[in-house]
C-alpha positions in Angstrom: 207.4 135.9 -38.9 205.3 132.5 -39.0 207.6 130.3 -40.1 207.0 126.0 -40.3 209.4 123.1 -40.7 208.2 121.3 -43.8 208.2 118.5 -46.0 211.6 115.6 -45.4 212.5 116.4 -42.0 209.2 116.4 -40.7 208.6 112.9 -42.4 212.0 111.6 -41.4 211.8 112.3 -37.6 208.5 110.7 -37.4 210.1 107.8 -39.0 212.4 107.7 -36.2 215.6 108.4 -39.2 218.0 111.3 -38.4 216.7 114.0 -40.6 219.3 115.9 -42.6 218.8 119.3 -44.4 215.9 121.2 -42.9 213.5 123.2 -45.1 211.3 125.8 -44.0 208.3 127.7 -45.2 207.1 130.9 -44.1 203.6 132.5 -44.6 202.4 135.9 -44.6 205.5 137.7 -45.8 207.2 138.8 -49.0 210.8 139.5 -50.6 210.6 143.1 -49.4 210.1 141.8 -45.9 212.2 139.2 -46.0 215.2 140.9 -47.1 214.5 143.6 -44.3 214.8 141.0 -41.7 218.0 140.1 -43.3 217.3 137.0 -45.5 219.3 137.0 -48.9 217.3 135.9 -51.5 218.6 132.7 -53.5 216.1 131.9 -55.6 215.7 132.0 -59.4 212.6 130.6 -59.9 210.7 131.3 -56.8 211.1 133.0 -53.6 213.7 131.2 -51.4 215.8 132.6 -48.9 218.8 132.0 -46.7 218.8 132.6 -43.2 221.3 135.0 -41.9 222.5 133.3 -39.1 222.0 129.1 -39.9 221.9 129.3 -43.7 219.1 127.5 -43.7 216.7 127.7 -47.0 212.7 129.4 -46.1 210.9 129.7 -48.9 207.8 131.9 -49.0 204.4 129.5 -49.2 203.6 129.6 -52.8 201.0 127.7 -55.3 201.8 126.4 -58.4 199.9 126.2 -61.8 200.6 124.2 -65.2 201.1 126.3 -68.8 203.3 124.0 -70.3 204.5 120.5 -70.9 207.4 118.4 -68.5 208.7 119.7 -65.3 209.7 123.5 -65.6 205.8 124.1 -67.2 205.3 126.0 -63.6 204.2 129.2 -63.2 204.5 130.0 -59.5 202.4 132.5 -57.1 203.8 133.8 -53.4 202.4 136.4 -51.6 201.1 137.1 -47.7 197.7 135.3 -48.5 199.2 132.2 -49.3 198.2 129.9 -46.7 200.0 126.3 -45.2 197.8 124.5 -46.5 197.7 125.8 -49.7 201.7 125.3 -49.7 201.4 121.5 -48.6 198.4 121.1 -51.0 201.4 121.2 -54.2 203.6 119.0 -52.7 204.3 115.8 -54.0 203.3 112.9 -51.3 201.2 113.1 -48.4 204.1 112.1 -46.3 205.4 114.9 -47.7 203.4 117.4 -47.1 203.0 117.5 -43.0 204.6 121.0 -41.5 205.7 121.6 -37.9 205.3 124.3 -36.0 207.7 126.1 -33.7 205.9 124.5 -31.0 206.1 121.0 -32.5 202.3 121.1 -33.4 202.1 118.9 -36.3 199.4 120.5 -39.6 198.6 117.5 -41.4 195.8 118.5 -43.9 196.3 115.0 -46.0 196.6 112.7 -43.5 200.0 112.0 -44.1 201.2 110.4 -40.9 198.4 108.0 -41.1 200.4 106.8 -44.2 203.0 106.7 -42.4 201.9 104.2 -40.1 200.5 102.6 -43.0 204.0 102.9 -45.0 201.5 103.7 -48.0 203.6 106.3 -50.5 200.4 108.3 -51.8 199.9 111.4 -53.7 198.4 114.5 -52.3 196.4 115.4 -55.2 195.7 115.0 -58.8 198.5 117.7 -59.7 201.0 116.0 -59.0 200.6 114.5 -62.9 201.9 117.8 -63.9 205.3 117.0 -63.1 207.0 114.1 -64.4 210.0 114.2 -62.4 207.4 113.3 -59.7 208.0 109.8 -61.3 211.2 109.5 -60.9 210.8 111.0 -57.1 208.5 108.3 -56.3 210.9 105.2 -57.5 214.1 107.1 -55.8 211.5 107.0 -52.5 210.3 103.5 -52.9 214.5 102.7 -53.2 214.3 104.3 -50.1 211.8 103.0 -48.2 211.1 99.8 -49.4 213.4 98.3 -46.2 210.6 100.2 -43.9 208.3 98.3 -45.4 206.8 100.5 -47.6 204.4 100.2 -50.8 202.7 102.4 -52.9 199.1 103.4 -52.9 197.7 102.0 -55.9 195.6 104.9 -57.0 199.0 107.0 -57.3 200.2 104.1 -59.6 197.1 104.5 -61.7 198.4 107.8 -62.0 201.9 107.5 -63.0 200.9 105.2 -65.7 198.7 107.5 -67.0 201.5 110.4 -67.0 203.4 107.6 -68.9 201.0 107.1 -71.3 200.3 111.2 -71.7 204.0 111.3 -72.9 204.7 113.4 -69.8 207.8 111.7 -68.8 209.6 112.3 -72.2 209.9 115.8 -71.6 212.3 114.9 -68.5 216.0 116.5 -69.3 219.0 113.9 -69.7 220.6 116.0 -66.1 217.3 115.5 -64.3 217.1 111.9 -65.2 220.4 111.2 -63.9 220.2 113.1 -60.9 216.9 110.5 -59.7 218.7 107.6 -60.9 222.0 108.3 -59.8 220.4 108.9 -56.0 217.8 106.0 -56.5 221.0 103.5 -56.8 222.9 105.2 -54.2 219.6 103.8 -51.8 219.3 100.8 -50.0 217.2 99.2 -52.9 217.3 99.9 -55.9 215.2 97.2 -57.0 212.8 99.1 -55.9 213.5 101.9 -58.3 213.3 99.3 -61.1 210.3 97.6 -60.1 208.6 100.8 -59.6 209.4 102.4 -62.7 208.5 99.2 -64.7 204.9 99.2 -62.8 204.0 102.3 -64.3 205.9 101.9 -67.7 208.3 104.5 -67.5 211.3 101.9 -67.4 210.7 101.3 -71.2 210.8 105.2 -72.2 213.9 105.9 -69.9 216.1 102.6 -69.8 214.8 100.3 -72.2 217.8 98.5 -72.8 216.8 97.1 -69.4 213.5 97.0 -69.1 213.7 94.2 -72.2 216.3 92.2 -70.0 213.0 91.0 -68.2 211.4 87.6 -69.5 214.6 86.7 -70.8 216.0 83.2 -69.5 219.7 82.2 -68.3 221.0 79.2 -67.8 219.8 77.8 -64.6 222.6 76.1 -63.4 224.5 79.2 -63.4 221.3 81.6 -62.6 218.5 79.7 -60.8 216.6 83.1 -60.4 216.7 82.0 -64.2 214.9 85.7 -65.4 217.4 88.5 -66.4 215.5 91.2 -65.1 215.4 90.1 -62.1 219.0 89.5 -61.6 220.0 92.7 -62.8 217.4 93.5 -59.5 219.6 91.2 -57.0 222.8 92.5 -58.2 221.7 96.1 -57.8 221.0 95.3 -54.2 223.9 93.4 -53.4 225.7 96.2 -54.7 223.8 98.4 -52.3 224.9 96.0 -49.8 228.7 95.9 -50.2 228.7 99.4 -51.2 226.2 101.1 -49.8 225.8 104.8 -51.0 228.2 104.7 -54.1 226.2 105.0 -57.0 229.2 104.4 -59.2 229.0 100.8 -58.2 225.3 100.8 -59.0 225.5 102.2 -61.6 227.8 99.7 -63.5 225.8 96.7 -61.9 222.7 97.9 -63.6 224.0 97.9 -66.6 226.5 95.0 -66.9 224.7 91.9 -68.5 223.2 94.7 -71.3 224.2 92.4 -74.0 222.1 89.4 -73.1 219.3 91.9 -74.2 220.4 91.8 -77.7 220.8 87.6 -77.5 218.7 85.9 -80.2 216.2 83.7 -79.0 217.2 80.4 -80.4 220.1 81.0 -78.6 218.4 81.3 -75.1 219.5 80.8 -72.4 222.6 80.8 -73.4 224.2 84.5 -73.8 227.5 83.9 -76.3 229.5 87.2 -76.1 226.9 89.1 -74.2 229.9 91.2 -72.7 231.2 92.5 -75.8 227.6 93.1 -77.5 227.1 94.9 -74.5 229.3 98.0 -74.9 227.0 99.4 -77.8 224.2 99.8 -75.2 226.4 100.9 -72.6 227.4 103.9 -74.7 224.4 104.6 -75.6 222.7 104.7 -72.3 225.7 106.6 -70.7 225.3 108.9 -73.7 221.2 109.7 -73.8 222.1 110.8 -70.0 224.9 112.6 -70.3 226.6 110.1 -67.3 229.6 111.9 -65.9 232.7 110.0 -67.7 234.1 107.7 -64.6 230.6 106.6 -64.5 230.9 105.2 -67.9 233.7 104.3 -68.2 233.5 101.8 -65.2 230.5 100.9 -66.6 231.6 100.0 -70.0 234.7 98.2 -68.7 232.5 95.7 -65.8 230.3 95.3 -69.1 233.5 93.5 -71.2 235.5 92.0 -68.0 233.3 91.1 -65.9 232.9 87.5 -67.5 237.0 87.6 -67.1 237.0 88.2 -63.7 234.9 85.7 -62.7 237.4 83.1 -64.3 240.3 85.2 -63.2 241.7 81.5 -61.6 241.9 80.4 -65.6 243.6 83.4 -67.1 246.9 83.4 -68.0 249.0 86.4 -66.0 249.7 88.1 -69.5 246.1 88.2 -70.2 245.7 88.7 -66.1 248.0 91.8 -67.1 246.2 93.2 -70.1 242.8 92.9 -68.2 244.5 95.3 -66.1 246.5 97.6 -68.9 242.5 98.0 -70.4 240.7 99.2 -67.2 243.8 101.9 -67.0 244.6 100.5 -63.3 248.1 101.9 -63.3 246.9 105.1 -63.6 243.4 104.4 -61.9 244.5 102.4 -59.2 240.7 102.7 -57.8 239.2 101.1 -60.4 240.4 97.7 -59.6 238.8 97.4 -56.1 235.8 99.1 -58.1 235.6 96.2 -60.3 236.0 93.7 -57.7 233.2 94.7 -56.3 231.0 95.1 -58.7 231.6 91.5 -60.2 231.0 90.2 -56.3 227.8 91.7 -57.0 227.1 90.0 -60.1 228.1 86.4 -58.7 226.3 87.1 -55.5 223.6 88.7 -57.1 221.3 85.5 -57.7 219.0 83.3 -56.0 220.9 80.9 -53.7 224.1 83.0 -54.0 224.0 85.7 -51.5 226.0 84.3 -48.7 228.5 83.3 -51.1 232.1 84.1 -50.6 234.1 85.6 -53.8 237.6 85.0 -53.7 238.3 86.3 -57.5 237.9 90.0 -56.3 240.5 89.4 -53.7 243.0 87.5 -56.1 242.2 90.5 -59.0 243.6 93.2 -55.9 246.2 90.9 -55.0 247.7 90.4 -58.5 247.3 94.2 -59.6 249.1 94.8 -56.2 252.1 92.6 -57.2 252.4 94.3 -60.7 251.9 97.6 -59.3 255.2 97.2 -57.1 257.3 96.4 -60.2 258.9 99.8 -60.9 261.0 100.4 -63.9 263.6 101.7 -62.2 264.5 97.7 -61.1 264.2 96.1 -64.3 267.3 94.3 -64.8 269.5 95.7 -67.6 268.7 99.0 -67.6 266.8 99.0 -70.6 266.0 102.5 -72.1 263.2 103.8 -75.0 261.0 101.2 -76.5 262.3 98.4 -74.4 261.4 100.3 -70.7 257.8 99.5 -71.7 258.2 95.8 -72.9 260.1 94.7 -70.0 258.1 96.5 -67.7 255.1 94.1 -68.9 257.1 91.3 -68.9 258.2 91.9 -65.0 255.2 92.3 -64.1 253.2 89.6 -65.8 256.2 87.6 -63.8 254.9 89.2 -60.7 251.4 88.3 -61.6 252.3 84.6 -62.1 254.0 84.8 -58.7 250.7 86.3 -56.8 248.3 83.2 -58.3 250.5 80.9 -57.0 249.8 82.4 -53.5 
């Protein structure tokens, strides 16, 4: 059995990263020989197997042809005369598409490690406009890479924009969507993502309730990188920064200055109220992608506080209290360190700002903290029905007022 080690790992150990899942491909065999060698077949849509003794995926090589629109249009072909090459030649990116052998001979047919060097992100060949997830796969890559240092070719740019403008991407499913997004804000930059999709216009089909954030002002004093657009960028990667991997975080940073997006422009650059004409959009992005609900909700609730913790010094502990009572943190205790960080994004988010220390997100934990040890059981008086739940507020607002003084 010929079997290579293809596509991420490959890439990623010439990188110098720690590979993670392996994939392999094997050539010149079929399902029937497969399963006699004692690989259980997993796949629905093609020929993929497990291996008996790592559990590791092989996939027979297979070629691929178009007969419909968006990204399951595939019919797929996998027999013994299926060559390497002819497997590498469907893959997406040429960095993509080197194999190893079991000797560790490299087959390289598109020069993909000379991009590497390069760190030039490059299509292998013109089909790769038949799948517009390949999009998304190339801004989730760029969020990736762009640390490394790398760009993308221009030519596979060109391309993307003409998949854009061919109406490809709007066949993309609301659960594919978020699956790319959802990793390409989990990565180290997910301005990259946004630049990236913006480039080739599929930022105003998928998300453009932030694509139109860019070319508006803010008020310089408060946001010398002065664009929106651009700030939503910074916060997304300082949120990457202080939370690197959790896409929740990410998520709720991309979308918390929505409202400023709906702003009429003889109000520029001022944004009155941009955190509660945000919520609409909020809804209806977290909606259109069928975002799992603790994404949205956190999202929804950064969107209308995050102007309130910024000032948290200048609350009032009842309204301190009710900030809390309206992100559920009794009951989601997680979601105020959540929301800490995320508004530590926002602040630090701008140009100037990064090194910036935040001492809001530490007074919002150490105020919940001091309400959350009020228990009902110690209210004085013993009060019982209606009146457990007014005292209760009214100790702990006491305990709030107690904790700012700190």
């Amino acid at each position: 059995m010929k079997t290579y080690l293809v596509g991420g790992a490959v890439r990623d150990a010439l990188l110098g990263i720690v590979p993670g899942d392996r994939d392999w491909v094997v050539v010149g065999e079929s399902p029937e020989s497969m399963a006699a060698a004692g690989f259980r077949p997993v796949g629905a849509d093609f020929p993929v197997f497990l291996h008996p003794r790592t559990g590791e995926e092989y996939a027979l090589a297979r070629t691929e042809r178009k007969n419909a629109p968006g990204y399951k249009g595939f019919v797929f072909h996998a027999d013994p005369g299926v060559t390497l090459e002819q497997d590498l030649a469907r893959r997406d990116f040429t960095v993509n598409a080197i194999a190893r052998d079991a000797d560790g001979t490299l087959i390289d047919p598109f020069n993909g490690q000379a991009d590497l060097k390069a760190r030039v992100l490059r299509h292998v060949s013109p089909a790769f406009a038949e799948d517009p997830v390949r999009v998304l796969r190339a801004a989730r890559f760029m969020a990736r890479f762009a640390p490394l240092g790398f760009s993308m070719a221009e030519e596979t740019l060109v391309l993307m924009r003409s998949m854009v403008v061919a109406g490809e991407v709007d066949h993309l499913v609301p659960e594919r969507i978020w699956q790319e997004v959802r990793a390409g804000l989990a990565s180290p930059r997910p301005s990259a993502f946004l630049q990236t999709l913006r480039a080739c216009g599929a930022l105003a089909v998928l998300l453009p309730e932030v694509d139109v954030l860019y070319g508006i002002p803010q008020r310089p004093e408060y946001h010398p990188e002065i664009d929106t657009g651009r700030h939503i960028e910074m916060v997304c990667d300082m949120a990457a920064h202080l939370a690197p991997g959790d896409a929740l975080i990410g998520f709720a940073a991309l979308l918390h200055d929505l409202g400023k997006g709906l702003t009429p422009t003889d109000q520029w650059p001022k944004h009155i109220a941009h955190e509660h004409h945000g919520l609409a959009p909020v809804q209806a992005v977290c909606a259109r992608w069928k975002v799992p609900s603790e994404y949205a909700a956190m999202a929804a609730h950064t969107c209308r506080e995050h102007l309130n913790v910024h000032r948290l010094q200048e609350l009032r502990p009842e309204t301190v209290h009710d900030l809390l009572a309206r992100i559920d943190a009794f009951r989601r205790p997680e979601r105020v360190a959540q929301l800490a960080l995320i508004c530590e994004s926002d602040k630090r988010g701008r140009l100037g700002m990064t090194e910036d220390s935040y001492t809001q997100g530490s007074l919002l934990q150490r105020c919940f903290q001091a309400a959350l040890a009020v228990r009902a059981a110690d209210l004085p008086g013993n009060p019982a029905g209606p009146a457990v739940g007014e005292a209760l507020r009214k100790a702990r607002i006491e305990a709030i007022a107690a904790a700012k003084e700190l």
